[in-house]
mmCIF file of C-alpha atoms and ligand atoms in Angstrom:
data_model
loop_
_atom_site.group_PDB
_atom_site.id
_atom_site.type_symbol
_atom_site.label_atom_id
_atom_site.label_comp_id
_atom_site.label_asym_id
_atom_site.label_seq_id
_atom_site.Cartn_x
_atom_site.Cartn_y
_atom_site.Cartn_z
ATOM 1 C CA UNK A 292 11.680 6.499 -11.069
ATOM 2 C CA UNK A 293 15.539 5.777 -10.498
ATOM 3 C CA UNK A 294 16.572 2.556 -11.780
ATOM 4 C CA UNK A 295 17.862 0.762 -9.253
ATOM 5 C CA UNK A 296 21.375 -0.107 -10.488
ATOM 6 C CA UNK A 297 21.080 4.134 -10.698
ATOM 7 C CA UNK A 298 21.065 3.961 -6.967
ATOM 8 C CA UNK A 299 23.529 1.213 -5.892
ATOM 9 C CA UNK A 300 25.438 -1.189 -7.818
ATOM 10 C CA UNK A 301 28.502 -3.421 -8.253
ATOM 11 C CA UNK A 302 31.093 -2.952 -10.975
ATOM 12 C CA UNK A 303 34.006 -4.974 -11.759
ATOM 13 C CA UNK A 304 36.051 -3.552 -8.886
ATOM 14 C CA UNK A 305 34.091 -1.373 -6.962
ATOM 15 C CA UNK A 306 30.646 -0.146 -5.749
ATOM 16 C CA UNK A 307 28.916 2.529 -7.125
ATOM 17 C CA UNK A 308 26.481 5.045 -4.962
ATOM 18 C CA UNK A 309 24.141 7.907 -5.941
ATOM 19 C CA UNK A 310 25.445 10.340 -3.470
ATOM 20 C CA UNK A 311 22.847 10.683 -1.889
ATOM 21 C CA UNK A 312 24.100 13.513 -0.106
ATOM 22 C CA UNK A 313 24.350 15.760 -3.426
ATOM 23 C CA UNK A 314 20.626 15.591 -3.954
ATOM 24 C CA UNK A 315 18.670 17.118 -5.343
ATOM 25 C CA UNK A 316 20.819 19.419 -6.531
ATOM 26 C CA UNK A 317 23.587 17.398 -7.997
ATOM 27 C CA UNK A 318 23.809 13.633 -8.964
ATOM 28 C CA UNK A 319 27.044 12.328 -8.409
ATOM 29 C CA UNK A 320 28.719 8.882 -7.994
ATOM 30 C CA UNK A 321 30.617 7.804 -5.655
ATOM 31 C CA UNK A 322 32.484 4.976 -6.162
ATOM 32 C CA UNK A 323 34.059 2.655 -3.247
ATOM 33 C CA UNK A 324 37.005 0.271 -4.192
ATOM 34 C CA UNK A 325 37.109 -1.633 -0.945
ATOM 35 C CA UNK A 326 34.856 -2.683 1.708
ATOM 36 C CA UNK A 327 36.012 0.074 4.072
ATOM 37 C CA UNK A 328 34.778 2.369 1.371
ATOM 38 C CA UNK A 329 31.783 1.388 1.509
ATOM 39 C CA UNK A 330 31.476 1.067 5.445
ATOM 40 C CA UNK A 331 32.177 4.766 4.809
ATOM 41 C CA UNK A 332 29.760 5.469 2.186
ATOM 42 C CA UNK A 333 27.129 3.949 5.028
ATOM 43 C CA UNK A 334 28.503 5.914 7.821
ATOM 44 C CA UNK A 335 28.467 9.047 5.949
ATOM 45 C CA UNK A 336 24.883 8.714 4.883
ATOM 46 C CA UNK A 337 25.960 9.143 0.895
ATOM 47 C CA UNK A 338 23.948 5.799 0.416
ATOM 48 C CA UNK A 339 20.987 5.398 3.477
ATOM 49 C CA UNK A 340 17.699 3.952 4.306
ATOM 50 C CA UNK A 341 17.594 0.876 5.469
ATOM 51 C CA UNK A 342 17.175 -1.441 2.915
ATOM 52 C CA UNK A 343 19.729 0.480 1.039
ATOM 53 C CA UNK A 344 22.500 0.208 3.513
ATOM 54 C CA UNK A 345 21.764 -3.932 3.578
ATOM 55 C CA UNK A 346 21.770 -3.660 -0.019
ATOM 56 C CA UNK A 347 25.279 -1.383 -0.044
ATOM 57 C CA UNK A 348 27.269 -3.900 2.635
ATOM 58 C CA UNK A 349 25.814 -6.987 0.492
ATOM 59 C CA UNK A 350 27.807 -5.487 -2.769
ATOM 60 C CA UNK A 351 30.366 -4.752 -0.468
ATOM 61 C CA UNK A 352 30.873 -7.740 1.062
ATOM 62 C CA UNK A 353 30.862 -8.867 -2.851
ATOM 63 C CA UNK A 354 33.446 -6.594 -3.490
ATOM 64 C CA UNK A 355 35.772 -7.761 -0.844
ATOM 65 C CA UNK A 356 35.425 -11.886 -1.479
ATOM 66 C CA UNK A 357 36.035 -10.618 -5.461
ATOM 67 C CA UNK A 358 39.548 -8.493 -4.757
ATOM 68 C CA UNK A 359 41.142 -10.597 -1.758
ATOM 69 C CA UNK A 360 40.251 -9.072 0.986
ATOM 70 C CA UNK A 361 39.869 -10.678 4.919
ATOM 71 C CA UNK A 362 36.458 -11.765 4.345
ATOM 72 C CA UNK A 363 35.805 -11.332 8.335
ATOM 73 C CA UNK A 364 37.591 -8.020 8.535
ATOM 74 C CA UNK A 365 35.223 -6.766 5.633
ATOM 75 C CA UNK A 366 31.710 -8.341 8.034
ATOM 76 C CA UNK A 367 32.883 -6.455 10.725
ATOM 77 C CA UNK A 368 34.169 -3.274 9.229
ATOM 78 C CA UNK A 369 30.430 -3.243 7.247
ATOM 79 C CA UNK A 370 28.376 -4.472 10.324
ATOM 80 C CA UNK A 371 30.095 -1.792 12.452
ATOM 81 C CA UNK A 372 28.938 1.387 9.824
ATOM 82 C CA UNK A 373 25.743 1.846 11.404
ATOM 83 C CA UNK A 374 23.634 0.397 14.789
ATOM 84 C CA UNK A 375 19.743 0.883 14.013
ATOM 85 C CA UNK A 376 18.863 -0.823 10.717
ATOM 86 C CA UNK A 377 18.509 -4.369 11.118
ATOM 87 C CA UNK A 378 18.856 -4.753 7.540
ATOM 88 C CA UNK A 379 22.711 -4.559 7.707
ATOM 89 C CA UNK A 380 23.498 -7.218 9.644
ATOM 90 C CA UNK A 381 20.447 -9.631 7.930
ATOM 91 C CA UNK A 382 22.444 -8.675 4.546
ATOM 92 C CA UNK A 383 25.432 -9.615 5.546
ATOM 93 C CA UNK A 384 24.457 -12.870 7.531
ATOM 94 C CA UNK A 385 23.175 -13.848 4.318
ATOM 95 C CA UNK A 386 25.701 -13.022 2.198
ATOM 96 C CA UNK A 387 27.990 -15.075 4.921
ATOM 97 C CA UNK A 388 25.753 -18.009 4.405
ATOM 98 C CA UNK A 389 25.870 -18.466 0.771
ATOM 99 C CA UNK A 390 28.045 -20.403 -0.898
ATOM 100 C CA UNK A 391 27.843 -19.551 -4.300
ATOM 101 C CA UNK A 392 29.289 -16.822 -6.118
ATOM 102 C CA UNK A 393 28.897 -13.323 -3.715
ATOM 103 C CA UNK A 394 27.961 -10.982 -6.404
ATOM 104 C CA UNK A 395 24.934 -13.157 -7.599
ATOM 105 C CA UNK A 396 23.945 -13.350 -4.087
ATOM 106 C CA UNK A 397 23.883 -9.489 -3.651
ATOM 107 C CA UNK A 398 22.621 -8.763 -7.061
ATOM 108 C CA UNK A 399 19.817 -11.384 -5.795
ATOM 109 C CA UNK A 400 19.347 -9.840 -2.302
ATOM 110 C CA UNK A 401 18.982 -6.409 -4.622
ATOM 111 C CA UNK A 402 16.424 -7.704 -6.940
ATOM 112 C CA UNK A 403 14.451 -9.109 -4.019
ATOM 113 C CA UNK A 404 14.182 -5.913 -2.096
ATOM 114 C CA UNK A 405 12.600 -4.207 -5.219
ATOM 115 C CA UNK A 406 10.244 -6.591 -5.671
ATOM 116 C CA UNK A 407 9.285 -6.756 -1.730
ATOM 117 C CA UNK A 408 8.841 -2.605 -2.430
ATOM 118 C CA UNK A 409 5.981 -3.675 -5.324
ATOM 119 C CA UNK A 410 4.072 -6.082 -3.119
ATOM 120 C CA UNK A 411 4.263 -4.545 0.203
ATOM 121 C CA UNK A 412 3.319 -1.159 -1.809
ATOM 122 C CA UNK A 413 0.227 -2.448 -3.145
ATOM 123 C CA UNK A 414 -1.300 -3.988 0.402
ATOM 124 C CA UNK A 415 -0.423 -0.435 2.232
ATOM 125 C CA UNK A 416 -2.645 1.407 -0.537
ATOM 126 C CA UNK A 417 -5.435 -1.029 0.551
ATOM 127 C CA UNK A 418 -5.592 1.200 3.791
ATOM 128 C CA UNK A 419 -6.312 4.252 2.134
ATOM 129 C CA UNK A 420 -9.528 5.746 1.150
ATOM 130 C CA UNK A 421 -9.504 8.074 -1.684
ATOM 131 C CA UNK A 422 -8.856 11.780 -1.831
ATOM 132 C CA UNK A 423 -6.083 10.824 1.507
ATOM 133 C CA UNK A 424 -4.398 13.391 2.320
ATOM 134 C CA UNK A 425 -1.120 11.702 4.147
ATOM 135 C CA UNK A 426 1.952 12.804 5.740
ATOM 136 C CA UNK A 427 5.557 11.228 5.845
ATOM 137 C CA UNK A 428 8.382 11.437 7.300
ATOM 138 C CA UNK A 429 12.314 11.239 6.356
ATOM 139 C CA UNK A 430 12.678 9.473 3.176
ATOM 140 C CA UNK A 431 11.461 5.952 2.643
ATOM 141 C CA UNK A 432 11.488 5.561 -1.040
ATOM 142 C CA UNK A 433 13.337 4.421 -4.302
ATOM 143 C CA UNK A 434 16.743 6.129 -2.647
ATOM 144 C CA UNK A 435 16.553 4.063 0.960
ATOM 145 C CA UNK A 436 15.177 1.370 -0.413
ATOM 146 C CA UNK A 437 17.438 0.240 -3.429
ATOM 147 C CA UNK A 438 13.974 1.192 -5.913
ATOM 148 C CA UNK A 439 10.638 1.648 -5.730
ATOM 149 C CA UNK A 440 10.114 2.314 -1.799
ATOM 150 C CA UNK A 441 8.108 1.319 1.330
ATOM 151 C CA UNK A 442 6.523 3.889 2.537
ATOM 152 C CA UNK A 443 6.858 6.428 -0.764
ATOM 153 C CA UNK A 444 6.184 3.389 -2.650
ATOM 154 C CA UNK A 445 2.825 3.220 -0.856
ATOM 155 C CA UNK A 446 2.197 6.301 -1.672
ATOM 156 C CA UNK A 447 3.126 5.757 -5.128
ATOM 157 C CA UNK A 448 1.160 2.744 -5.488
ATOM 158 C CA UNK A 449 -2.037 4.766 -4.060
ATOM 159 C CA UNK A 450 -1.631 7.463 -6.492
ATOM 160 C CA UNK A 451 -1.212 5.330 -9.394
ATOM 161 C CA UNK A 452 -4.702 3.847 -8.169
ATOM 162 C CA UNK A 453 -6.441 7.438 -7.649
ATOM 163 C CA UNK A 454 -6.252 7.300 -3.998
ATOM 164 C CA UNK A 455 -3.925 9.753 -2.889
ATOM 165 C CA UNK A 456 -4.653 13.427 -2.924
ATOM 166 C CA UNK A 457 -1.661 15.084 -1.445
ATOM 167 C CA UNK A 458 1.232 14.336 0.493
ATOM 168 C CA UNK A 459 2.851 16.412 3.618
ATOM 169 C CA UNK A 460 6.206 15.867 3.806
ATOM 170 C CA UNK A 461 8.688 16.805 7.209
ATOM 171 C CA UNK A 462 11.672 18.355 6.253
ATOM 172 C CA UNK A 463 12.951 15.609 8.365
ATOM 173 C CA UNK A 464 16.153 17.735 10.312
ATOM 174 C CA UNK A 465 18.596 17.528 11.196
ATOM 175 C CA UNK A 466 20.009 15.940 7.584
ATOM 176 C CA UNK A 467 16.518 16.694 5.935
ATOM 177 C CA UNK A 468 15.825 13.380 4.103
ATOM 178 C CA UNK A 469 12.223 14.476 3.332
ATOM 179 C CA UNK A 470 12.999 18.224 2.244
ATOM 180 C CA UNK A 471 15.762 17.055 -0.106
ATOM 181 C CA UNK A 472 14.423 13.356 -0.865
ATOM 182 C CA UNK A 473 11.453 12.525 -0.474
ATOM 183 C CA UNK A 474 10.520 15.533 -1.968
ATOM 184 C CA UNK A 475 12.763 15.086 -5.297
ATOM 185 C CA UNK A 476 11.475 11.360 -5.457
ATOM 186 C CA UNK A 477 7.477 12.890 -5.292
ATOM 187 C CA UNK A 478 8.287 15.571 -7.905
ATOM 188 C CA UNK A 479 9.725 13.039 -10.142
ATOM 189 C CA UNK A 480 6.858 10.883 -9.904
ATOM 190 C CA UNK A 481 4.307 13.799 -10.637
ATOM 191 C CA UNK A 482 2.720 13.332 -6.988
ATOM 192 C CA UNK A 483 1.592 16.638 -5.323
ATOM 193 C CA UNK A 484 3.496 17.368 -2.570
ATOM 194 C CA UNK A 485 4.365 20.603 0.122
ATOM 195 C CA UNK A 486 7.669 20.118 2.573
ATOM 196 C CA UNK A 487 6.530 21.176 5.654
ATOM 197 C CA UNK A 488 8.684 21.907 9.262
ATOM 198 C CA UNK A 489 8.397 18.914 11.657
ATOM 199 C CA UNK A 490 7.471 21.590 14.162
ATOM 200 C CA UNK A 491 4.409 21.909 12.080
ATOM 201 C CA UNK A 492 3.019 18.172 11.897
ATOM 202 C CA UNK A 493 0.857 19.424 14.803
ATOM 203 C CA UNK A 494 -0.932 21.866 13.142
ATOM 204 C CA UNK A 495 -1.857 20.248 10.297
ATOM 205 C CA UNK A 496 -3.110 17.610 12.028
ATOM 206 C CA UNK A 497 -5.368 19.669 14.278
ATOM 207 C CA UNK A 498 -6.753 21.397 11.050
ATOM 208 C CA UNK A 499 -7.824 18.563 9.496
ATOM 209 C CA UNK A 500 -5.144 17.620 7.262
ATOM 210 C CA UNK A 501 -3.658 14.736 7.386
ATOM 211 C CA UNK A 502 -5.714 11.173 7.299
ATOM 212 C CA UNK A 503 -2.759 9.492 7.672
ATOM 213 C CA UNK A 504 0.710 9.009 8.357
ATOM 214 C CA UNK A 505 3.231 6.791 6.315
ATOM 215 C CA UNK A 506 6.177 5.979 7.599
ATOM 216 C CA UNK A 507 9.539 3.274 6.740
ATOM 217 C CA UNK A 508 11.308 0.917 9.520
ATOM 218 C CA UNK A 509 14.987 0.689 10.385
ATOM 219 C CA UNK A 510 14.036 -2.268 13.046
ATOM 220 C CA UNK A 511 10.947 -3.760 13.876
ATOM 221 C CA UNK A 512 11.478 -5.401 17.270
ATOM 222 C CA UNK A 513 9.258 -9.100 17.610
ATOM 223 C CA UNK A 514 6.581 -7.483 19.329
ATOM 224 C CA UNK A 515 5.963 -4.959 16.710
ATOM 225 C CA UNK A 516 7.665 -1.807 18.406
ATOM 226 C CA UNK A 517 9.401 0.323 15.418
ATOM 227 C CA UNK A 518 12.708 2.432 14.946
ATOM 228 C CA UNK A 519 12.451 4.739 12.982
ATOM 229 C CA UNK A 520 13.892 8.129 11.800
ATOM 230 C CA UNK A 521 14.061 10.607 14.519
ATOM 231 C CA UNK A 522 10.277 12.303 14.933
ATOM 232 C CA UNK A 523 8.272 9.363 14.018
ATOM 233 C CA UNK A 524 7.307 8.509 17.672
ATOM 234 C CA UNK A 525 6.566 11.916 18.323
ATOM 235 C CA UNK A 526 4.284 11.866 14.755
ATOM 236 C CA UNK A 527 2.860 8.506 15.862
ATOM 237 C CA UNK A 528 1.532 10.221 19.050
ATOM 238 C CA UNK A 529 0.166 13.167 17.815
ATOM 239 C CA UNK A 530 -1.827 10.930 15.740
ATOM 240 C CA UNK A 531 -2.584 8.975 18.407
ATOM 241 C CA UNK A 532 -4.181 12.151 19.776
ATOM 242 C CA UNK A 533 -5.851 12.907 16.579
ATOM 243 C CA UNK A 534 -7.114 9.956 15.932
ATOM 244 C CA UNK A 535 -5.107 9.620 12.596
ATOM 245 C CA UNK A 536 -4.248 6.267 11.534
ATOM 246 C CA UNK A 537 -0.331 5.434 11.759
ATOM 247 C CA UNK A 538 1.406 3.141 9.309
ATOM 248 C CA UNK A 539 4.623 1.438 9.052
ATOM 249 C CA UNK A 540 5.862 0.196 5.714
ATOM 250 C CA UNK A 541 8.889 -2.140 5.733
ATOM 251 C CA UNK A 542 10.074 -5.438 4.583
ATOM 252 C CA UNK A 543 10.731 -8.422 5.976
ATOM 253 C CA UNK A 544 13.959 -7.895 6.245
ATOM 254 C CA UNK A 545 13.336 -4.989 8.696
ATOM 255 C CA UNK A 546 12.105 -7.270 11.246
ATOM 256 C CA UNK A 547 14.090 -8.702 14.112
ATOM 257 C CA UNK A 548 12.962 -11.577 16.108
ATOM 258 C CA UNK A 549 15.895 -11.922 17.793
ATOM 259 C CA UNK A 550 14.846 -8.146 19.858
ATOM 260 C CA UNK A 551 11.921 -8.558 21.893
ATOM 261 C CA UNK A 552 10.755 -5.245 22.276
ATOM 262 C CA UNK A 553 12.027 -1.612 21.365
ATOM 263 C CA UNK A 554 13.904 -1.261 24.637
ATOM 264 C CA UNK A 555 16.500 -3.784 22.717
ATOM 265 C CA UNK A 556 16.963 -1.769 19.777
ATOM 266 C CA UNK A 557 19.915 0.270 19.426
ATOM 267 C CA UNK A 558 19.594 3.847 18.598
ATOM 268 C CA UNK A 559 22.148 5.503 16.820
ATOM 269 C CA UNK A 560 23.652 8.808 18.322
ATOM 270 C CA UNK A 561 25.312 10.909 15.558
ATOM 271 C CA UNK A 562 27.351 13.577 15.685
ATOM 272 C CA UNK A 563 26.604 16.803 17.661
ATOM 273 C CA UNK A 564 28.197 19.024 14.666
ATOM 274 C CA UNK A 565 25.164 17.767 12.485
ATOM 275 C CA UNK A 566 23.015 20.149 14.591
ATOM 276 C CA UNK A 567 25.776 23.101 15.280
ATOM 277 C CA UNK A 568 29.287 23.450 15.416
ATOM 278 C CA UNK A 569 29.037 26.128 17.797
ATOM 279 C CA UNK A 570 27.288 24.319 21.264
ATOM 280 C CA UNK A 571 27.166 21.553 22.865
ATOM 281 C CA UNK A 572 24.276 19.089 21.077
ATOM 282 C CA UNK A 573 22.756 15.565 21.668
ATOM 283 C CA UNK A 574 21.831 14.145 18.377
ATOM 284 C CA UNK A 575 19.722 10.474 18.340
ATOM 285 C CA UNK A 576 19.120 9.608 14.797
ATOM 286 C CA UNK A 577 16.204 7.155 15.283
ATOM 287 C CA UNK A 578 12.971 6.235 18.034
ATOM 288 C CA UNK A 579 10.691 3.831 18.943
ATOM 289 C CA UNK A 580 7.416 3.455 18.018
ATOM 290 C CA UNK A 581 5.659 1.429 20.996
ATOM 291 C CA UNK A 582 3.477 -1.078 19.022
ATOM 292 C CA UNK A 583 0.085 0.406 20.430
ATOM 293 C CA UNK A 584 0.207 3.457 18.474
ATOM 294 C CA UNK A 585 0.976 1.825 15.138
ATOM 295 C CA UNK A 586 -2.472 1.048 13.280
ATOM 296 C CA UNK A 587 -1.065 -1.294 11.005
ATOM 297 C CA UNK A 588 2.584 -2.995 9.722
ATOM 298 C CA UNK A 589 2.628 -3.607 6.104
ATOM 299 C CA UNK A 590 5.447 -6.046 4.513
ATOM 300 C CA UNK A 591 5.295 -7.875 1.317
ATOM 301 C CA UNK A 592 3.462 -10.463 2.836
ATOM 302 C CA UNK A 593 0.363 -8.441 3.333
ATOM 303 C CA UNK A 594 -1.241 -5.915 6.348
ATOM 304 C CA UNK A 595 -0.107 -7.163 9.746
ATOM 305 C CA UNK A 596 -2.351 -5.526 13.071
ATOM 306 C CA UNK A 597 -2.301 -5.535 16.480
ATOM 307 C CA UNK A 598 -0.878 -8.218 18.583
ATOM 308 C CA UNK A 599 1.845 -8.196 15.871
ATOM 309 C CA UNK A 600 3.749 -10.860 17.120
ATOM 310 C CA UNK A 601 2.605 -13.978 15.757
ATOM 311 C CA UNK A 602 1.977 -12.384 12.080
ATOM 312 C CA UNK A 603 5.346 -11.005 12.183
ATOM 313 C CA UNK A 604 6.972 -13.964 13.020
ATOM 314 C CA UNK A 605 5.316 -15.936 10.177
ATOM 315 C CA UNK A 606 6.404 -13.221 8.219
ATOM 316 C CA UNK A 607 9.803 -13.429 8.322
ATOM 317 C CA UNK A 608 9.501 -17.183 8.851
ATOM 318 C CA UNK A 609 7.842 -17.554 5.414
HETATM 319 O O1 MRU B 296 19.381 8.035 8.713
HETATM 320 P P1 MRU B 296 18.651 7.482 7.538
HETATM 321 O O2 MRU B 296 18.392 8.493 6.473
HETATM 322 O O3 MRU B 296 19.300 6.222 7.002
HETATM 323 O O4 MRU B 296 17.244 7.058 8.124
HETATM 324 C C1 MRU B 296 16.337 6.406 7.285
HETATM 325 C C2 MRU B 296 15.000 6.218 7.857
HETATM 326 O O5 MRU B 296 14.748 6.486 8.998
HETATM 327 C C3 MRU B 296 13.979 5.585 6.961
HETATM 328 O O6 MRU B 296 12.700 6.024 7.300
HETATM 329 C C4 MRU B 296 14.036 4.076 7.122
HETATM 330 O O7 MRU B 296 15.339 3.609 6.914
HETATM 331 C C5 MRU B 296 13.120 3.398 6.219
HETATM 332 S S1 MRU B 296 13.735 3.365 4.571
HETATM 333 C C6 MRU B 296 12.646 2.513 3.632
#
C-alpha cells in the first residue's frame, strides 16, 4: 500500500502530488508552489477522489498562510477547483477555523482521513459473506482517499479477513479511474481482480456474478441520496433489478447536511474533449444515487440503513 505522504504531502514550500494521471505506468511528482497550483493539480485530476482533493486544498491552504499569500484569495481559488465533492469545501472551512499553526491542522485533517479509511473499512466487510464476488466502480482507494480507501479499503479489509473472492472492476470512462487505479491499487495488494467495460456491469450481473457492489461518495446529501462517479446510479439500478445489494463507503466528511436531497448537489460537467475532440459531447462527471436503492452507508462510525437521515446526522454530529 502507498504511504500516504507517497500520495499527497506538504514540503517546506510546496505540495507534493502522485500524479495521478501518470499511473500506472509512470509515478511522477508533481509539485505545486502556490495555492493556484494546487487548485490546478485538483482541476486537472493529477490528485482526485474526494477525500484526496479535501486533503490537497487543506495543504494548500497551508501552503499559502506559510509563503504570504491572500489567505481569502487562496479559499476561493481552492473552493472553486471542483463542484461535487463536499470534502473540499469541509477541508477548507476547517482549515479557516483553526487557529493554530495551518500545516498541523492539515497534516491532522490527513492523519484523520486514514484512520476514518481503517474503521469505516472494517464495518463495510461486516456486510459481506464469504467467497463475495463484488464489483466497483471508479477508484475509491488509497489514491482518492489520501491512504488506505473507502470503498477499496472495504474490499481490502474483507480480503484480509477471507471474505472476498474476486473483484469486478469498471474501467470507469471516460478518464478510467478503475482500469488504471483501482486496478494498480488491487494488484498491489495481491487481490484478484478483472477490469471489465461499464457496458458490461449488466451482464455480469444477470449471470450471477456479482453479490455486490462497492462504491465511494463525493456528497452524501442529508437524506442519504449519493454523488458519485459517473455510472454509479446506473450500477445502483441494475442492482436494484438484480437484487444485488448496493453499498456506499465514505466518511464523514462526505456528508452534507446543509443539502437536503440529491436535487441540491452540484454535478460537475467536464470538458467535452475528454470524450472526443472531434464532435460535439456532453460530459457529467458524477450522479445521484436516490437513497432507496442504496442498501447500506458505511462511515467510520459504523453501517448506517434506510431512513438515513437521523444516523447520518449523528454521524457527522459526533
Ligand atoms: O473524478 P474523480 O476521479 O475525482 O471521481 C472520484 C469518485 O467518483 C470516487 O468514487 C469518489 O470520490 C470516492 S473516493 C473515496
Amino acid at each position: 500500500m502507498l504511504e500516504p505522504e507517497r500520495i499527497v504531502r506538504l514540503e517546506d514550500a510546496a505540495v507534493v502530488v502522485l500524479d495521478q494521471r501518470c499511473l500506472p505506468d509512470e509515478e511522477v511528482d508533481l509539485v505545486c508552489r502556490s495555492s493556484a497550483e494546487v487548485a490546478e493539480a485538483i482541476r486537472t485530476l493529477a490528485v482526485r477522489g474526494a477525500p484526496a482533493i479535501g486533503i490537497a486544498a487543506a495543504y494548500g491552504y497551508a501552503l499559502a498562510a506559510r509563503t504570504g499569500e491572500d489567505l481569502d484569495a487562496a479559499t476561493a481559488t481552492l473552493a472553486a477547483s471542483r463542484p461535487t465533492a463536499v470534502n473540499l469545501s469541509w477541508a477548507l472551512g476547517e482549515m479557516r477555523r483553526w487557529e493554530g499553526d495551518p500545516a498541523e491542522r492539515a497534516r491532522q485533517i490527513h492523519a484523520d482521513e486514514v484512520e476514518r479509511c481503517r474503521a469505516m473499512s472494517g464495518h463495510a466487510a461486516t456486510l459481506l459473506q464469504p467467497g463475495t464476488r463484488a464489483l466497483t466502480h471508479c477508484n475509491a482507494g488509497g489514491l482518492a482517499t489520501g491512504g488506505y480507501g473507502t470503498a477499496v479499503g472495504a474490499l481490502r479489509a474483507a480480503w484480509e479477513q477471507g471474505l472476498l473472492e474476486h473483484v469486478l472492476v469498471d474501467e470507469t470512462r471516460p478518464l478510467l479511474q478503475g482500469a488504471r487505479l483501482t486496478a494498480w491499487e488491487l494488484e498491489e495488494a495481491g487481490i484478484p481482480h478483472t477490469v471489465i467495460a461499464d457496458s458490461a456491469a449488466g451482464l455480469m450481473m444477470a449471470s450471477g456474478e456479482v453479490d455486490a457492489v462497492l462504491t465511494g461518495a463525493d456528497r452524501i446529501a442529508a437524506n442519504g441520496d449519493t454523488a458519485n462517479k459517473i455510472g454509479t446510479y446506473t450500477l445502483a439500478v441494475l442492482a436494484a433489478h438484480h437484487g444485488i445489494s448496493f453499498y456506499v463507503v465514505a466518511p464523514s466528511s462526505t456528508v452534507d447536511l446543509a443539502t437536503p436531497s440529491g436535487e441540491g448537489i452540484p454535478i460537475e460537467e467536464r470538458a467535452g474533449e475528454e470524450l472526443t475532440a472531434r464532435f460535439a459531447a456532453r460530459n457529467p462527471a458524477f450522479d445521484v444515487t436516490p437513497a432507496d436503492l442504496i442498501a447500506a452507508i458505511v462511515t467510520e462510525h459504523g453501517v448506517h440503513c434506510a431512513p438515513y437521515a437521523d444516523s447520518l446526522a449523528a454521524a457527522v454530529e459526533v
